[in-house]
Tab-separated table of C-alpha atoms and ligand atoms in Angstrom:
chain	number	residue	atom	x	y	z
A	98	MET	CA	-0.363	0.313	-0.160
A	99	ARG	CA	0.956	3.886	0.000
A	100	ALA	CA	1.995	5.620	2.840
A	101	LEU	CA	3.369	8.350	4.168
A	102	VAL	CA	6.615	7.564	5.885
A	103	TRP	CA	8.894	9.566	8.110
A	104	HIS	CA	12.807	9.494	6.968
A	105	GLY	CA	13.990	12.208	9.069
A	106	LYS	CA	13.572	15.816	10.020
A	107	GLU	CA	11.551	17.220	7.270
A	108	ASP	CA	11.688	14.325	4.902
A	109	ILE	CA	8.292	12.499	4.845
A	110	ARG	CA	7.697	10.519	1.768
A	111	CYS	CA	4.796	8.797	-0.048
A	112	ASP	CA	6.073	5.361	-0.233
A	113	ARG	CA	5.248	2.114	-1.010
A	114	VAL	CA	5.330	-0.409	2.271
A	115	SER	CA	3.805	-3.513	3.392
A	116	ASP	CA	0.103	-3.856	3.953
A	117	PRO	CA	-1.007	-4.023	7.609
A	118	GLU	CA	-2.259	-7.577	9.069
A	119	ILE	CA	-4.393	-8.591	11.690
A	120	GLN	CA	-1.359	-9.297	14.948
A	121	HIS	CA	-3.631	-9.948	17.789
A	122	PRO	CA	-7.312	-10.850	18.348
A	123	ARG	CA	-8.357	-7.926	19.428
A	124	ASP	CA	-7.156	-5.846	15.901
A	125	ALA	CA	-9.300	-4.589	12.844
A	126	ILE	CA	-7.873	-3.812	9.414
A	127	VAL	CA	-9.228	-0.375	8.481
A	128	LYS	CA	-9.250	1.054	4.497
A	129	VAL	CA	-8.746	4.444	5.481
A	130	THR	CA	-11.497	6.820	3.535
A	131	SER	CA	-9.759	9.963	4.614
A	132	CYS	CA	-7.409	11.312	6.854
A	133	ALA	CA	-5.653	14.365	7.729
A	134	ILE	CA	-2.429	16.060	8.767
A	135	CYS	CA	-2.516	17.867	12.591
A	136	GLY	CA	-0.203	20.213	14.606
A	137	SER	CA	1.335	17.751	16.341
A	138	ASP	CA	2.692	15.624	13.305
A	139	LEU	CA	4.393	19.547	12.114
A	140	HIS	CA	6.458	18.928	15.498
A	141	LEU	CA	7.444	15.145	14.766
A	142	PHE	CA	8.027	16.489	11.015
A	143	HIS	CA	10.617	18.792	12.664
A	144	ASN	CA	11.748	15.924	14.470
A	145	PHE	CA	10.838	18.301	18.021
A	146	ILE	CA	9.862	14.938	19.452
A	147	PRO	CA	12.427	11.881	20.922
A	148	ALA	CA	11.776	8.343	19.697
A	149	MET	CA	10.876	8.633	15.788
A	150	LEU	CA	12.241	6.075	13.724
A	151	PRO	CA	12.576	6.017	9.294
A	152	GLY	CA	10.858	3.828	8.422
A	153	ASP	CA	7.594	4.956	10.404
A	154	ILE	CA	4.215	5.699	9.363
A	155	MET	CA	2.523	8.844	10.374
A	156	GLY	CA	-0.581	9.412	10.623
A	157	HIS	CA	-3.263	9.832	13.797
A	158	GLU	CA	-6.119	11.538	12.474
A	159	MET	CA	-8.476	9.019	10.139
A	160	MET	CA	-11.425	7.014	9.710
A	161	GLY	CA	-12.556	4.328	7.044
A	162	GLU	CA	-14.557	0.928	6.530
A	163	VAL	CA	-13.274	-2.299	8.559
A	164	VAL	CA	-12.431	-4.745	6.054
A	165	GLU	CA	-10.982	-6.892	8.730
A	166	VAL	CA	-11.534	-8.056	12.126
A	167	GLY	CA	-9.318	-10.355	14.553
A	168	SER	CA	-11.235	-13.092	16.764
A	169	GLY	CA	-11.279	-11.450	19.617
A	170	VAL	CA	-13.527	-8.123	18.602
A	171	ASN	CA	-16.223	-10.043	19.358
A	172	GLY	CA	-18.740	-8.465	17.467
A	173	ARG	CA	-18.266	-5.205	18.774
A	174	LEU	CA	-17.146	-4.232	15.237
A	175	LYS	CA	-17.778	-5.761	12.136
A	176	LYS	CA	-16.543	-5.601	8.359
A	177	GLY	CA	-18.159	-2.890	6.589
A	178	ASP	CA	-18.374	-0.730	9.744
A	179	ARG	CA	-17.698	3.133	9.179
A	180	ILE	CA	-15.430	4.351	11.941
A	181	VAL	CA	-13.945	7.094	12.756
A	182	ILE	CA	-10.229	6.274	14.959
A	183	PRO	CA	-9.345	8.041	17.757
A	184	PHE	CA	-5.727	9.119	18.016
A	185	THR	CA	-5.399	7.572	21.596
A	186	ILE	CA	-5.454	3.594	21.554
A	187	ILE	CA	-7.739	2.321	24.268
A	188	CYS	CA	-8.091	-1.227	25.623
A	189	GLY	CA	-11.141	-0.435	27.815
A	190	GLU	CA	-10.225	-2.275	31.048
A	191	CYS	CA	-7.561	-0.840	32.630
A	192	ASP	CA	-8.060	1.546	35.960
A	193	GLN	CA	-7.293	4.682	33.476
A	194	CYS	CA	-9.934	3.773	30.937
A	195	LYS	CA	-12.604	2.876	33.270
A	196	ARG	CA	-12.284	6.116	34.801
A	197	GLY	CA	-12.670	7.835	31.400
A	198	ASN	CA	-8.503	8.881	31.441
A	199	PHE	CA	-8.051	6.901	28.501
A	200	SER	CA	-5.431	9.028	26.760
A	201	VAL	CA	-3.047	7.541	30.002
A	202	CYS	CA	-4.493	4.126	29.205
A	203	GLU	CA	-2.225	1.678	31.577
A	204	ARG	CA	-2.236	-1.084	28.669
A	205	SER	CA	-2.213	0.076	24.944
A	206	ASN	CA	1.344	0.938	24.798
A	207	ARG	CA	3.769	-1.581	23.147
A	208	ASN	CA	6.359	0.200	24.668
A	209	LYS	CA	5.407	0.711	28.008
A	210	ARG	CA	8.397	-0.190	30.021
A	211	ILE	CA	10.467	2.704	28.194
A	212	ALA	CA	7.739	4.993	29.149
A	213	ASP	CA	7.662	3.686	32.453
A	214	LYS	CA	10.876	4.569	32.690
A	215	VAL	CA	10.798	8.284	30.870
A	216	PHE	CA	7.420	9.671	31.717
A	217	GLY	CA	7.488	8.020	35.612
A	218	HIS	CA	4.421	5.735	34.003
A	219	THR	CA	3.237	4.829	30.882
A	220	THR	CA	0.249	6.753	28.777
A	221	ALA	CA	-1.440	5.552	26.146
A	222	GLY	CA	-0.370	4.133	22.723
A	223	LEU	CA	-1.196	6.602	20.089
A	224	PHE	CA	-1.001	6.316	16.412
A	225	GLY	CA	1.719	7.492	14.473
A	226	TYR	CA	3.834	8.687	16.838
A	227	THR	CA	6.572	8.034	19.046
A	228	HIS	CA	8.100	4.963	19.921
A	229	LEU	CA	7.595	6.471	23.587
A	230	THR	CA	4.164	5.819	23.055
A	231	GLY	CA	4.039	2.830	21.247
A	232	GLY	CA	5.632	3.908	17.759
A	233	TYR	CA	1.930	2.297	16.123
A	234	PRO	CA	1.988	2.847	12.241
A	235	GLY	CA	-0.059	5.678	11.364
A	236	GLY	CA	-3.007	6.254	9.572
A	237	GLN	CA	-2.064	8.404	6.613
A	238	ALA	CA	-1.940	5.585	4.764
A	239	GLU	CA	-4.488	3.256	2.640
A	240	TYR	CA	-4.867	0.734	5.456
A	241	VAL	CA	-4.237	0.959	9.177
A	242	ARG	CA	-4.110	-1.618	11.580
A	243	VAL	CA	-6.462	-0.397	14.672
A	244	PRO	CA	-4.966	-2.484	18.296
A	245	PHE	CA	-7.433	-2.666	20.604
A	246	ALA	CA	-10.154	-1.935	18.091
A	247	ASP	CA	-13.343	-3.236	19.669
A	248	THR	CA	-12.520	-0.389	22.376
A	249	THR	CA	-10.790	2.137	19.863
A	250	HIS	CA	-13.646	3.370	17.691
A	251	ILE	CA	-16.234	5.700	17.291
A	252	LYS	CA	-18.995	4.570	14.854
A	253	VAL	CA	-20.458	7.259	12.574
A	254	PRO	CA	-23.559	7.273	10.801
A	255	ASP	CA	-23.731	7.319	6.914
A	256	ILE	CA	-25.623	10.353	6.563
A	257	LEU	CA	-22.707	12.296	7.507
A	258	THR	CA	-19.945	13.501	5.488
A	259	ASP	CA	-15.958	11.937	6.126
A	260	GLU	CA	-15.348	15.859	6.315
A	261	GLN	CA	-18.135	16.533	9.064
A	262	VAL	CA	-17.584	13.425	11.417
A	263	LEU	CA	-13.280	12.956	10.851
A	264	PHE	CA	-12.378	15.386	13.746
A	265	LEU	CA	-14.039	13.588	16.430
A	266	GLY	CA	-10.626	11.472	16.312
A	267	ASP	CA	-8.645	14.482	17.098
A	268	ILE	CA	-9.233	18.060	16.833
A	269	PHE	CA	-12.846	18.526	17.697
A	270	PRO	CA	-12.512	16.494	21.537
A	271	THR	CA	-9.376	18.483	21.721
A	272	GLY	CA	-10.213	21.825	21.363
A	273	TRP	CA	-13.803	20.407	23.093
A	274	GLN	CA	-11.623	19.234	26.121
A	275	ALA	CA	-9.142	22.358	26.515
A	276	ALA	CA	-12.651	24.092	27.118
A	277	ALA	CA	-13.781	21.776	29.548
A	278	GLN	CA	-10.654	21.825	31.907
A	279	CYS	CA	-11.967	25.285	31.894
A	280	GLU	CA	-15.129	24.795	33.903
A	281	ILE	CA	-16.730	27.499	31.773
A	282	GLU	CA	-18.748	30.590	33.404
A	283	PRO	CA	-21.157	32.439	31.841
A	284	THR	CA	-19.428	35.415	33.127
A	285	ASP	CA	-15.905	34.455	32.178
A	286	THR	CA	-13.507	35.523	29.682
A	287	VAL	CA	-11.877	32.680	27.974
A	288	ALA	CA	-8.726	33.438	26.009
A	289	ILE	CA	-7.106	31.586	23.175
A	290	TRP	CA	-3.744	31.718	21.336
A	291	GLY	CA	-2.832	30.269	18.386
A	292	CYS	CA	-5.951	30.010	15.903
A	293	GLY	CA	-4.537	26.711	14.099
A	294	PRO	CA	-7.405	23.725	13.889
A	295	VAL	CA	-7.146	23.115	17.353
A	296	GLY	CA	-7.241	26.766	18.648
A	297	GLN	CA	-10.304	27.062	16.356
A	298	MET	CA	-12.574	24.104	17.364
A	299	ALA	CA	-11.169	25.587	21.082
A	300	ILE	CA	-13.015	28.701	20.132
A	301	ARG	CA	-15.978	27.200	19.101
A	302	SER	CA	-16.253	24.913	22.115
A	303	ALA	CA	-16.028	27.922	24.388
A	304	MET	CA	-18.637	29.533	22.473
A	305	LEU	CA	-20.959	26.245	22.889
A	306	GLN	CA	-20.021	25.992	26.705
A	307	GLY	CA	-21.341	29.666	27.807
A	308	ALA	CA	-18.175	31.762	27.694
A	309	LYS	CA	-19.432	35.032	28.413
A	310	GLN	CA	-16.670	36.076	25.474
A	311	VAL	CA	-13.909	34.641	23.527
A	312	VAL	CA	-10.443	36.100	22.766
A	313	ALA	CA	-8.285	34.452	20.071
A	314	ILE	CA	-4.540	35.177	19.932
A	315	ASP	CA	-2.168	34.568	16.635
A	316	ARG	CA	-0.737	36.742	13.932
A	317	VAL	CA	-2.036	34.800	10.294
A	318	PRO	CA	-5.061	36.830	9.209
A	319	GLU	CA	-6.944	34.260	7.435
A	320	ARG	CA	-6.645	32.276	10.492
A	321	LEU	CA	-7.897	35.387	12.374
A	322	THR	CA	-11.156	35.983	10.151
A	323	MET	CA	-12.009	32.709	10.692
A	324	ALA	CA	-11.915	32.902	14.784
A	325	GLU	CA	-13.788	36.189	14.266
A	326	ALA	CA	-16.334	34.001	12.337
A	327	GLY	CA	-16.998	31.873	15.083
A	328	GLY	CA	-17.444	34.601	17.086
A	329	ALA	CA	-13.745	35.527	18.862
A	330	ILE	CA	-12.629	38.566	19.381
A	331	THR	CA	-9.242	38.887	17.906
A	332	ILE	CA	-5.495	39.828	18.714
A	333	ASP	CA	-2.519	40.398	16.225
A	334	PHE	CA	0.303	39.594	18.224
A	335	GLU	CA	2.693	40.982	16.026
A	336	LYS	CA	0.403	44.544	15.561
A	337	GLU	CA	-0.244	45.124	19.432
A	338	SER	CA	0.548	43.915	23.159
A	339	VAL	CA	-1.462	40.671	23.710
A	340	VAL	CA	-1.624	41.450	27.455
A	341	GLU	CA	-2.833	45.258	27.036
A	342	ARG	CA	-5.718	43.829	25.022
A	343	LEU	CA	-6.215	41.140	27.257
A	344	ASN	CA	-6.657	43.166	30.021
A	345	ASP	CA	-9.035	45.946	28.470
A	346	LEU	CA	-10.922	43.227	27.472
A	347	SER	CA	-11.205	42.307	30.958
A	348	GLY	CA	-12.003	45.399	32.832
A	349	GLY	CA	-7.810	45.148	34.416
A	350	LYS	CA	-8.435	42.116	35.780
A	351	GLY	CA	-6.998	39.486	33.365
A	352	PRO	CA	-8.991	37.102	31.565
A	353	GLU	CA	-10.284	34.291	33.854
A	354	LYS	CA	-9.291	31.319	31.322
A	355	CYS	CA	-6.457	30.914	29.159
A	356	ILE	CA	-6.019	27.923	27.052
A	357	ASP	CA	-2.863	27.250	25.023
A	358	ALA	CA	-3.177	25.586	21.616
A	359	ILE	CA	0.302	26.446	20.445
A	360	GLY	CA	2.298	24.574	22.250
A	361	LEU	CA	6.394	23.744	22.385
A	362	GLU	CA	6.840	25.626	18.633
A	363	SER	CA	5.581	29.556	20.156
A	364	HIS	CA	6.514	31.860	16.544
A	365	VAL	CA	10.213	32.999	17.264
A	366	SER	CA	9.715	36.876	17.009
A	367	LEU	CA	11.752	39.916	17.748
A	368	SER	CA	9.156	41.348	19.608
A	369	GLN	CA	9.250	38.651	21.830
A	370	ALA	CA	13.103	38.289	23.170
A	371	ASP	CA	12.774	35.005	25.393
A	372	THR	CA	11.398	33.412	21.996
A	373	VAL	CA	14.655	34.386	20.828
A	374	LEU	CA	16.779	32.948	23.633
A	375	ASP	CA	14.430	29.688	23.699
A	376	ARG	CA	15.542	29.106	19.971
A	377	ALA	CA	18.898	29.506	20.407
A	378	LYS	CA	18.823	27.000	23.765
A	379	GLN	CA	16.986	24.487	21.459
A	380	ILE	CA	19.761	24.683	19.021
A	381	MET	CA	22.483	24.305	21.581
A	382	MET	CA	19.942	21.607	23.424
A	383	LEU	CA	19.778	23.252	26.223
A	384	GLU	CA	16.042	23.564	26.254
A	385	SER	CA	13.892	20.940	24.292
A	386	ASP	CA	10.233	23.743	24.211
A	387	ARG	CA	9.749	27.181	23.661
A	388	PRO	CA	7.369	27.786	26.452
A	389	HIS	CA	6.432	31.869	25.471
A	390	VAL	CA	2.944	31.230	25.555
A	391	LEU	CA	3.186	29.875	29.115
A	392	ARG	CA	4.737	32.519	30.570
A	393	GLU	CA	2.283	34.883	28.685
A	394	MET	CA	-0.545	32.995	30.607
A	395	ILE	CA	0.577	32.841	33.592
A	396	TYR	CA	1.420	36.614	33.572
A	397	VAL	CA	-1.920	37.221	32.081
A	398	CYS	CA	-4.170	35.330	33.745
A	399	ARG	CA	-6.474	36.428	36.471
A	400	PRO	CA	-5.392	35.580	39.778
A	401	ALA	CA	-7.293	31.964	41.371
A	402	GLY	CA	-7.696	31.615	37.285
A	403	THR	CA	-7.156	28.221	34.678
A	404	ILE	CA	-4.571	27.535	32.798
A	405	SER	CA	-5.822	24.868	30.334
A	406	ILE	CA	-2.931	23.264	28.005
A	407	PRO	CA	-4.086	21.063	24.899
A	408	GLY	CA	-0.816	22.296	23.181
A	409	VAL	CA	1.878	19.535	22.943
A	410	TYR	CA	5.031	19.828	25.076
A	411	ALA	CA	8.110	17.840	24.314
A	412	GLY	CA	10.448	17.636	27.258
A	413	LEU	CA	11.710	20.436	29.234
A	414	SER	CA	11.015	24.114	29.397
A	415	ASP	CA	12.729	26.871	31.005
A	416	LYS	CA	12.159	29.908	32.639
A	417	ILE	CA	8.213	28.572	33.624
A	418	PRO	CA	7.165	31.676	36.469
A	419	MET	CA	6.147	29.068	39.055
A	420	GLY	CA	6.169	31.632	41.479
A	421	MET	CA	4.013	33.950	39.742
A	422	ALA	CA	1.708	30.568	39.160
A	423	MET	CA	1.492	29.763	42.496
A	424	ASN	CA	1.114	33.254	44.812
A	425	LYS	CA	-1.591	33.728	42.010
A	426	GLY	CA	-3.130	30.692	42.858
A	427	LEU	CA	-3.679	29.410	39.108
A	428	THR	CA	-4.844	25.820	38.316
A	429	PHE	CA	-3.430	24.185	35.742
A	430	ARG	CA	-4.994	21.058	33.303
A	431	MET	CA	-3.466	19.644	30.351
A	432	GLY	CA	-3.115	16.307	28.599
A	433	GLN	CA	-3.367	14.478	25.229
A	434	THR	CA	-6.956	14.493	24.633
A	435	HIS	CA	-9.376	11.870	26.004
A	436	VAL	CA	-11.164	11.539	22.651
A	437	ASN	CA	-13.632	8.500	23.625
A	438	ARG	CA	-14.756	10.464	27.123
A	439	TRP	CA	-16.221	13.198	24.669
A	440	SER	CA	-16.899	11.511	21.155
A	441	ASP	CA	-20.679	10.536	21.527
A	442	ASP	CA	-21.570	13.797	22.905
A	443	LEU	CA	-19.937	15.605	20.270
A	444	LEU	CA	-20.908	13.259	17.419
A	445	ARG	CA	-24.661	13.936	18.768
A	446	ARG	CA	-24.114	17.968	18.525
A	447	ILE	CA	-22.742	16.977	14.803
A	448	GLU	CA	-25.784	15.690	14.076
A	449	GLU	CA	-27.991	18.037	15.447
A	450	GLY	CA	-25.952	20.724	13.394
A	451	GLN	CA	-25.036	22.634	16.168
A	452	ILE	CA	-21.301	22.396	15.208
A	453	ASP	CA	-20.048	21.443	11.867
A	454	PRO	CA	-16.149	20.715	11.695
A	455	SER	CA	-15.568	20.286	8.441
A	456	PHE	CA	-15.590	24.530	8.710
A	457	VAL	CA	-11.739	24.192	9.367
A	458	ILE	CA	-10.601	22.592	6.056
A	459	THR	CA	-8.964	24.440	3.662
A	460	HIS	CA	-7.475	21.861	1.187
A	461	LYS	CA	-8.046	18.772	0.084
A	462	THR	CA	-6.080	16.474	-1.975
A	463	SER	CA	-4.308	13.182	-1.891
A	464	LEU	CA	-2.340	11.067	-0.377
A	465	GLU	CA	0.747	11.474	-2.926
A	466	GLU	CA	0.446	14.991	-2.243
A	467	GLY	CA	0.807	14.628	1.316
A	468	PRO	CA	4.907	15.496	1.834
A	469	GLU	CA	4.077	18.659	-0.645
A	470	MET	CA	1.173	19.592	2.342
A	471	TYR	CA	2.928	19.044	5.561
A	472	LYS	CA	5.028	22.021	3.973
A	473	VAL	CA	1.999	23.886	2.359
A	474	PHE	CA	0.309	23.985	6.234
A	475	ARG	CA	3.651	24.180	8.048
A	476	ASP	CA	4.516	27.699	6.101
A	477	LYS	CA	0.506	28.383	5.928
A	478	GLN	CA	0.896	29.079	2.356
A	479	ASP	CA	-2.014	29.407	0.308
A	480	SER	CA	-3.863	30.512	3.206
A	481	CYS	CA	-3.852	26.984	4.472
A	482	ILE	CA	-5.597	25.879	7.730
A	483	LYS	CA	-6.649	22.452	7.369
A	484	VAL	CA	-5.301	19.725	5.138
A	485	VAL	CA	-7.398	16.533	4.400
A	486	LEU	CA	-5.298	13.283	2.582
A	487	LYS	CA	-8.211	10.983	0.476
A	488	PRO	CA	-5.633	7.583	0.287
B	1397	LIG	N1	-3.608	17.471	23.563
B	1397	LIG	C1	-3.936	17.048	22.376
B	1397	LIG	O1	-4.448	15.292	22.406
B	1397	LIG	C2	-3.314	17.437	21.142
B	1397	LIG	C3	-4.017	16.935	20.083
B	1397	LIG	C4	-4.081	17.556	18.510
B	1397	LIG	C5	-3.314	18.564	18.796
B	1397	LIG	N2	-2.245	19.073	19.872
B	1397	LIG	C6	-1.503	20.358	19.664
B	1397	LIG	O2	-2.018	21.551	19.489
B	1397	LIG	C7	-1.517	22.570	19.022
B	1397	LIG	C8	-1.894	23.054	17.633
B	1397	LIG	O3	-2.536	22.634	16.785
B	1397	LIG	P1	-2.793	22.711	15.423
B	1397	LIG	O4	-2.871	21.740	14.595
B	1397	LIG	O5	-3.789	23.991	15.601
B	1397	LIG	O6	-1.303	23.817	14.952
B	1397	LIG	P2	-0.789	25.230	14.338
B	1397	LIG	O7	0.641	24.403	14.067
B	1397	LIG	O8	-1.642	24.660	12.845
B	1397	LIG	O9	-1.527	26.334	14.909
B	1397	LIG	C9	-0.779	26.629	16.084
B	1397	LIG	C10	-1.125	27.776	15.363
B	1397	LIG	O10	-0.259	28.948	16.635
B	1397	LIG	C11	-0.043	30.424	16.426
B	1397	LIG	N3	1.380	30.867	17.312
B	1397	LIG	C12	2.328	30.516	16.987
B	1397	LIG	N4	3.022	31.670	17.902
B	1397	LIG	C13	1.948	32.245	18.766
B	1397	LIG	C14	1.949	33.065	19.372
B	1397	LIG	N5	3.376	33.147	20.486
B	1397	LIG	N6	1.043	33.752	19.845
B	1397	LIG	C15	-0.271	33.391	18.978
B	1397	LIG	N7	-0.302	32.428	18.390
B	1397	LIG	C16	1.044	31.850	18.088
B	1397	LIG	C17	0.409	29.685	14.842
B	1397	LIG	O11	0.623	30.698	14.080
B	1397	LIG	C18	-0.415	28.953	14.238
B	1397	LIG	O12	-1.621	29.315	13.895
B	1397	LIG	C19	0.061	22.104	18.860
B	1397	LIG	O13	1.010	21.815	19.576
B	1397	LIG	C20	-0.077	20.398	18.224
B	1397	LIG	O14	0.180	19.206	18.785
B	1397	LIG	C21	-2.536	18.304	20.779
B	1398	LIG	ZN1	-3.525	15.643	16.544
B	1399	LIG	ZN1	-6.527	0.967	29.718
């Protein structure tokens, strides 16, 4: 089959590879009808996340048709079913899965022993991601093997298009969880850094969860325009002071809730001196992440407020003002998304027409175009916000 394969930093190719096969009774094989490129894939593209290996198949946002099931799937999934695949692989039986903490499933990471050493305790297996999370082949491919397929799926009805439901596997629940972690009150100002696909979903989610106002921050004009269309007030951080605007918009008190939808690759810009220092430290391997947004959020957040972090961090971040955060009594909530905790409710909201997540798609093309589309998405060429590939 054809698949997008990681060969090294900024080197992803569309290669011919072997078709996946059932390896375990709970596996299923899915023929991928649609897949997408995520901001998390860019961190792998730039080789910021450790433990990728040449030959790894990329992709963790995918859906398709079940073409084969193992003997242990026990009728919970059958040939011909149309499913979206959550990016977090879940056993459904461990203590964490039972609590709905799916992204920290204790059993789905086949490299658990390495993860236990590196993280202290393992987290879930993820598709198309680092070997610290199992190194499972991803879904930017014609076919994908789904481990624990009897629990790792979201069934979707035929009346909805791929584009409407594809994002149930990652960015929609990710934006939703980012807002839910804020426990939004009707009096809250929610500030969201980053208007990429995750930021866009967080904006819509915060509106649906009843925020008084949502303020979105970025510098890319078409992303700010899309944020406005979703109901947000916008700030272009290259043109105005984020801290001053946020204070103005919140009666001088700062936003109660702050969401980081950017993560470790905050833009490096001369107007933000700390980002230049972070970049230099990254090059010298003295720091893995560029946490400019965390610093800004801690500074501007209202005391007793909440900082919600869906943005991915890889390792070590310097100069996080913990004293400021502690004295202000801030609450931090973060994590990879517990996709299946939210997916039933979000599917219902799509069916009811409360939201159509396909609004974020700007580019649809073939799998062969994938390597080029990584660059187009990364560089925001051609007003690119979200790419869907059709294998
Ligand atoms: N927690 C999860 O489960 C989960 C799931 C999906 C994605 N993610 C993460 O979410 C983050 C966003 O993903 P995405 O697909 O939207 O990526 P993206 O790269 O398209 O979006 C990031 C946006 O942040 C903007 N930005 C950069 N620096 C900024 C700054 N200082 N201030 C304001 N805006 C700034 C960029 O212009 C861009 O629009 C990534 O870190 C990704 O890995 C996490
Ligand atoms: Zn993702
Ligand atoms: Zn589990």
